[in-house]
GROMACS .gro file of C-alpha atoms in nm:
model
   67
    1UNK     CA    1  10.888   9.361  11.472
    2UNK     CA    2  10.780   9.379  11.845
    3UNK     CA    3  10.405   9.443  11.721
    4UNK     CA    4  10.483   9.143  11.445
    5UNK     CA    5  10.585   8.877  11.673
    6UNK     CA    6  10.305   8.973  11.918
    7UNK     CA    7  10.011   8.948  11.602
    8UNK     CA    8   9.948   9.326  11.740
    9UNK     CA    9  10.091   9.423  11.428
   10UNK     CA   10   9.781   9.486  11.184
   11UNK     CA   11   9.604   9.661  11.458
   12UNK     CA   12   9.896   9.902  11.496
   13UNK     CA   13   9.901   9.964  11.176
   14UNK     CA   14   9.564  10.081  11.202
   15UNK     CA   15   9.560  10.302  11.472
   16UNK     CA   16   9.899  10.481  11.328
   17UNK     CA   17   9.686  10.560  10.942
   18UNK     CA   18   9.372  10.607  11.159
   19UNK     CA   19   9.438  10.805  11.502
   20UNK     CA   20   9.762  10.952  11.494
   21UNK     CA   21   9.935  11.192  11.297
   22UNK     CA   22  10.241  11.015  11.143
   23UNK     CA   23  10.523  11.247  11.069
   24UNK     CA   24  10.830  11.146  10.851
   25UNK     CA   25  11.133  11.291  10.841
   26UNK     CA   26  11.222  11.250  10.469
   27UNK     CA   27  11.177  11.041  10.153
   28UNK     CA   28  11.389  10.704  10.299
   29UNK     CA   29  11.168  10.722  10.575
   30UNK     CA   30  10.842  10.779  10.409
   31UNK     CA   31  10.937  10.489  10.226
   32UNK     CA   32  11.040  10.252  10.500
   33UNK     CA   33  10.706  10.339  10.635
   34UNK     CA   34  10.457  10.285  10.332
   35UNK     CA   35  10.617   9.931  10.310
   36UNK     CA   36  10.478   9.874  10.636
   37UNK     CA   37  10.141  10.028  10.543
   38UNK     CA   38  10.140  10.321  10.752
   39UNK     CA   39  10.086  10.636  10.517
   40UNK     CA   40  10.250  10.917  10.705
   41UNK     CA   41  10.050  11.271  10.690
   42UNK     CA   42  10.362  11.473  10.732
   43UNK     CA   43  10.688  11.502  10.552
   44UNK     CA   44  10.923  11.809  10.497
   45UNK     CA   45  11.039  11.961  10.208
   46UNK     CA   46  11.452  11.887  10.324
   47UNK     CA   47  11.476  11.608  10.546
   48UNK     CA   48  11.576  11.811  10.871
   49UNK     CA   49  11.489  11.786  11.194
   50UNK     CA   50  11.420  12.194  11.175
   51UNK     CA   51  11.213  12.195  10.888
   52UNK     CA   52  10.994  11.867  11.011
   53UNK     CA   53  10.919  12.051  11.364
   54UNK     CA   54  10.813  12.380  11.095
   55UNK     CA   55  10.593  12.139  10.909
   56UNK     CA   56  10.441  11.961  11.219
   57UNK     CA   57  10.369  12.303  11.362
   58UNK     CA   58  10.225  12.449  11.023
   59UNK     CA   59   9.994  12.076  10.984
   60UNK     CA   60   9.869  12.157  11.351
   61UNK     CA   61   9.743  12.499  11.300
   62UNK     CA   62   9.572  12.403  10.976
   63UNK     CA   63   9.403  12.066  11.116
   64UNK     CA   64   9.423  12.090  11.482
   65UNK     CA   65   9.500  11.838  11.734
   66UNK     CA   66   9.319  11.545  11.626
   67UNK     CA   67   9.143  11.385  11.891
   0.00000   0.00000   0.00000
């Protein structure tokens, strides 16, 4: 909303789908987040916060620390 109100919010956007690595905590959340347009790289398989600090870890050993 911040980013909205500001007209920052399409280049946020970008910058989250292009330069970071968006994590999600679960389905409701992946959702919420693909109705903004951000496309988030990580989700776990049970909506934890154990299991999405397993899956960050496992997504950073495979691709690295993007830069």
């Amino acid at each position: 909303e911040v980013a909205a109100r500001s007209e920052r919010e399409a280049p946020l956007i970008e910058a989250l789908n292009a330069w970071t690595v968006t994590a999600s905590i679960g389905p409701t959340c992946s959702a919420a987040l693909v109705a903004r347009g951000i496309t988030p790289r990580i989700e776990p398989s049970r909506p934890k916060l154990g299991p999405l600090v397993e899956r960050v870890v496992q997504y950073l050993a495979v691709e690295g620390v993007p830069r």
